[in-house]
mmCIF file of C-alpha atoms in Angstrom:
data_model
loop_
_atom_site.group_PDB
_atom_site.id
_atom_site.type_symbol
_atom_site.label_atom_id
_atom_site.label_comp_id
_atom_site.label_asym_id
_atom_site.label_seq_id
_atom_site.Cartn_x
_atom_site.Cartn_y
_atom_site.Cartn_z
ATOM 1 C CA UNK A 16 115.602 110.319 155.067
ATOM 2 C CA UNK A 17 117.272 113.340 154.168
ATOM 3 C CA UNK A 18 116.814 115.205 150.771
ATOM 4 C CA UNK A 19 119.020 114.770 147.785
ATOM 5 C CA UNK A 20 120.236 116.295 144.691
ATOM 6 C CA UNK A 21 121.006 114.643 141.364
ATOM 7 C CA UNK A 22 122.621 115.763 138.115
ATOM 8 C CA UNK A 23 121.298 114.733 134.727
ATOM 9 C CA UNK A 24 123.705 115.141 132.060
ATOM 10 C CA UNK A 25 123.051 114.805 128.299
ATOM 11 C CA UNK A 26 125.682 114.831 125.161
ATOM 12 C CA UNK A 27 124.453 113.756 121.989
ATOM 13 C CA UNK A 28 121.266 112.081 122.954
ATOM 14 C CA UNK A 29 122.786 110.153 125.656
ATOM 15 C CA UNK A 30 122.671 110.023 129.494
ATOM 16 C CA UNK A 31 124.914 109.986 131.819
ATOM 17 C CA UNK A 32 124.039 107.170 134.300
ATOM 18 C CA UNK A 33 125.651 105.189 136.973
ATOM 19 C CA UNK A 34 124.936 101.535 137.793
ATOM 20 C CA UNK A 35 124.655 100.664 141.418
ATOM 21 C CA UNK A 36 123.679 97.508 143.464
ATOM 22 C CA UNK A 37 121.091 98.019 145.853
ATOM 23 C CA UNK A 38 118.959 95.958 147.765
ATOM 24 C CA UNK A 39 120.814 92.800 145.123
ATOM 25 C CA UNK A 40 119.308 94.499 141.975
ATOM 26 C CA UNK A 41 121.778 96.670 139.366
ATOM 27 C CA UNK A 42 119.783 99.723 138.233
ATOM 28 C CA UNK A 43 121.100 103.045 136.301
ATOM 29 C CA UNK A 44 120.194 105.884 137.627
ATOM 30 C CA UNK A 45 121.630 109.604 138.010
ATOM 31 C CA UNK A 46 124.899 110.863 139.586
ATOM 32 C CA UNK A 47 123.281 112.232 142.903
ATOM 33 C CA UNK A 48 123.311 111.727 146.556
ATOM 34 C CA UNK A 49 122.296 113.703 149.840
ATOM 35 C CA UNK A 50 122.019 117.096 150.728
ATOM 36 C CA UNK A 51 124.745 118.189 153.447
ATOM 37 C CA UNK A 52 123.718 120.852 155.860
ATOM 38 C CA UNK A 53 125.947 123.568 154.676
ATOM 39 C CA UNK A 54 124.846 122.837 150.777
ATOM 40 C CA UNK A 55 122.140 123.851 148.352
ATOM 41 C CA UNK A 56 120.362 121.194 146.536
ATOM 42 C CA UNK A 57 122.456 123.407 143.094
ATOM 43 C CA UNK A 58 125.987 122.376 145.187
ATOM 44 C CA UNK A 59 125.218 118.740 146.157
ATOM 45 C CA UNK A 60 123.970 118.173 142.234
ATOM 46 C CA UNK A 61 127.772 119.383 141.653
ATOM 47 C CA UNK A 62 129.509 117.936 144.121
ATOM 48 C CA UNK A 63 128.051 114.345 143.968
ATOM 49 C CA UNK A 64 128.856 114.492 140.233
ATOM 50 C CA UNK A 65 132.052 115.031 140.721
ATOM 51 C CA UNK A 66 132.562 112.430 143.181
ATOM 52 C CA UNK A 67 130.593 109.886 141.383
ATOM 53 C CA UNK A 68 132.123 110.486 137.487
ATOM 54 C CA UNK A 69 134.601 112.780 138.043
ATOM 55 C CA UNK A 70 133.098 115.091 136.111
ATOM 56 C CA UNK A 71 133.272 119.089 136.857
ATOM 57 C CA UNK A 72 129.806 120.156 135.992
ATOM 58 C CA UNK A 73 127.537 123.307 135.776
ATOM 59 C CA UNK A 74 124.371 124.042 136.515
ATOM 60 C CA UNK A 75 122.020 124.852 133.469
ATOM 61 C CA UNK A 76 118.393 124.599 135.467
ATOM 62 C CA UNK A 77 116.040 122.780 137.096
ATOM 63 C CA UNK A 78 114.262 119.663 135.844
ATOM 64 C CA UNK A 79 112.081 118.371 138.518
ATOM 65 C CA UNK A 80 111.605 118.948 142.175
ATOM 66 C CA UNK A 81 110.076 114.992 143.446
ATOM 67 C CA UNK A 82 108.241 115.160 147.258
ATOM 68 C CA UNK A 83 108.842 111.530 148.873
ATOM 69 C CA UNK A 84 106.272 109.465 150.502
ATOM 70 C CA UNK A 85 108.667 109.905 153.567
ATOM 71 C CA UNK A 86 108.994 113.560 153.586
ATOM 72 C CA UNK A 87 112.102 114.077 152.094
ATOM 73 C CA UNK A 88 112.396 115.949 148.903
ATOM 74 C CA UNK A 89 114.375 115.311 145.700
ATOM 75 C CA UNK A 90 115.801 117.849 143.425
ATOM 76 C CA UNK A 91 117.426 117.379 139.663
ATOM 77 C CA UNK A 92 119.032 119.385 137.912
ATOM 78 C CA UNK A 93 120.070 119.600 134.109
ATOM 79 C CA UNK A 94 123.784 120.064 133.828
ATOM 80 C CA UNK A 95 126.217 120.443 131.583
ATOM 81 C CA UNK A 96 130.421 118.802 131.323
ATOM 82 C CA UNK A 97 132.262 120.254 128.664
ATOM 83 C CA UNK A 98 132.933 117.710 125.846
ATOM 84 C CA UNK A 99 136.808 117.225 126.975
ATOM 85 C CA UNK A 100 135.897 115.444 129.768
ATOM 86 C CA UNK A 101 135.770 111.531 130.161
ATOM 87 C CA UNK A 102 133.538 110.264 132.952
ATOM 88 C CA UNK A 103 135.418 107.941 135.135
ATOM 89 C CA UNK A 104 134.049 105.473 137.780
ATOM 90 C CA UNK A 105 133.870 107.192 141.338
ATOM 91 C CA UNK A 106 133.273 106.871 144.900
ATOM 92 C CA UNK A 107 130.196 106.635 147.634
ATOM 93 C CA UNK A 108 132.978 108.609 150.036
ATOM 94 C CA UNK A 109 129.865 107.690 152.945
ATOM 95 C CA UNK A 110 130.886 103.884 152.563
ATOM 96 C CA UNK A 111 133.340 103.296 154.964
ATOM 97 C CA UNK A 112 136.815 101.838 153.862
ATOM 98 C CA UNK A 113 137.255 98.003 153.003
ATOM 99 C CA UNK A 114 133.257 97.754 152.206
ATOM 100 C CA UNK A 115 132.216 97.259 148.634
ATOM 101 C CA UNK A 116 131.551 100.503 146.707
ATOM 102 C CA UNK A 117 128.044 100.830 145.315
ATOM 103 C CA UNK A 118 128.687 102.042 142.161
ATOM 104 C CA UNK A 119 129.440 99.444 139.896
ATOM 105 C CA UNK A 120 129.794 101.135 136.406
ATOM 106 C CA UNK A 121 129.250 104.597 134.203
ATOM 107 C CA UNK A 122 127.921 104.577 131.168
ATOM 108 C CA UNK A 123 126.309 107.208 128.561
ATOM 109 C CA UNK A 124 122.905 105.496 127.630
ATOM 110 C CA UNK A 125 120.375 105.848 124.980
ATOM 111 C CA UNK A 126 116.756 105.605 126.048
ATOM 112 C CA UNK A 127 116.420 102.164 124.166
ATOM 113 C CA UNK A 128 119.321 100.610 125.893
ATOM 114 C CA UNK A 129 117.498 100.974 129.221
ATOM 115 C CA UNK A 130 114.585 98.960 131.153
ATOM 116 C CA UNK A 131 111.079 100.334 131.576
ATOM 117 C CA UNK A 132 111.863 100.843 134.880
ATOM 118 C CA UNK A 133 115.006 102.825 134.687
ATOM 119 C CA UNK A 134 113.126 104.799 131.922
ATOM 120 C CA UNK A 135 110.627 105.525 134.177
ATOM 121 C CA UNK A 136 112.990 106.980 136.682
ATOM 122 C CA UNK A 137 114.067 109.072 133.738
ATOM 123 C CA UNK A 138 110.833 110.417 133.401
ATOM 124 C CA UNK A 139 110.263 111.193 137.368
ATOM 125 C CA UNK A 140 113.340 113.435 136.833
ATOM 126 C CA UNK A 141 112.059 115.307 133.947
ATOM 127 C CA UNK A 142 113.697 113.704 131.512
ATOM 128 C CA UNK A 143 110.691 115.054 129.117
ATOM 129 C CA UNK A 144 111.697 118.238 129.945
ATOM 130 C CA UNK A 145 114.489 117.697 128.156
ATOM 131 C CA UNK A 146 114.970 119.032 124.341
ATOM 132 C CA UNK A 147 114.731 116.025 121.983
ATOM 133 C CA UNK A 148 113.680 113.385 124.620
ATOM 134 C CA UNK A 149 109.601 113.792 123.045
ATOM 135 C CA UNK A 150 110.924 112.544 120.034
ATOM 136 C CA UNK A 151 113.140 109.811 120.517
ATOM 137 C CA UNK A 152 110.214 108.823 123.236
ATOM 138 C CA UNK A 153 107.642 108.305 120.105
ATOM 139 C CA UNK A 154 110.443 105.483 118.675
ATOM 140 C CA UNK A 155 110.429 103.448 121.327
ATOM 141 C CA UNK A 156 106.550 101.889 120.518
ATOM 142 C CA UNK A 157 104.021 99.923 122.896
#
């Protein structure tokens, strides 16, 4: 596996998430993708977002760096879209032409609209890290 980048965007106590199929299950997760060999993990965050939401971004820091039980690393990185932009469903440009995209829809989403499991990628990424993100985590009960 090679490593990978993601962006985690927040506006007004939302995140931005994309919905893909993979392996037949539909799970949110972060704009991101893989690492090219002329990139830093700070361009790929970018770049991927861009391609996945259309979304220009910027780089505000890091969240989390994640090591992989098959050696790969995973970097995320809090970002920021100015509020005149309107995400937009993108592209996987690595799937080849005529096969079905992966991404399936983009959505901002509240913590409570999500399953535990998406929630607890959240968390991998550093979503506590996050300013607010304790609080609205207390809500959300047993």
């Amino acid at each position: 596996m090679r490593d990978r980048s993601m962006a985690m965007v927040v506006r007004n106590g939302s995140i931005l998430m994309i919905q893909t199929l993979r392996h037949n299950r539909y799970i949110w997760e972060l704009p991101g993708g893989g690492i090219e060999p002329d990139e830093t993990p700070e361009e790929t965050a970018v770049r991927e977002l861009k391609e996945e939401s259309d979304l220009n971004g910027e780089i505000i820091r890091p969240l989390n760096t994640i090591h992989c039980k098959d050696g790969s690393t995973e970097y995320v990185f809090l970002t920021k879209v100015s509020e005149d932009q309107t995400p937009v469903v993108g592209s996987d440009p690595e799937i080849p032409d005529g096969k079905e995209q992966s991404i399936k829809k983009i959505a901002w989403k509240q913590l409570p609209e999500l399953c535990e499991r998406d929630r607890a990628f959240l968390w991998s990424c550093g979503l506590m890290e996050v300013e607010g993100f304790c609080d609205i985590v207390w809500t959300l009960g047993d």
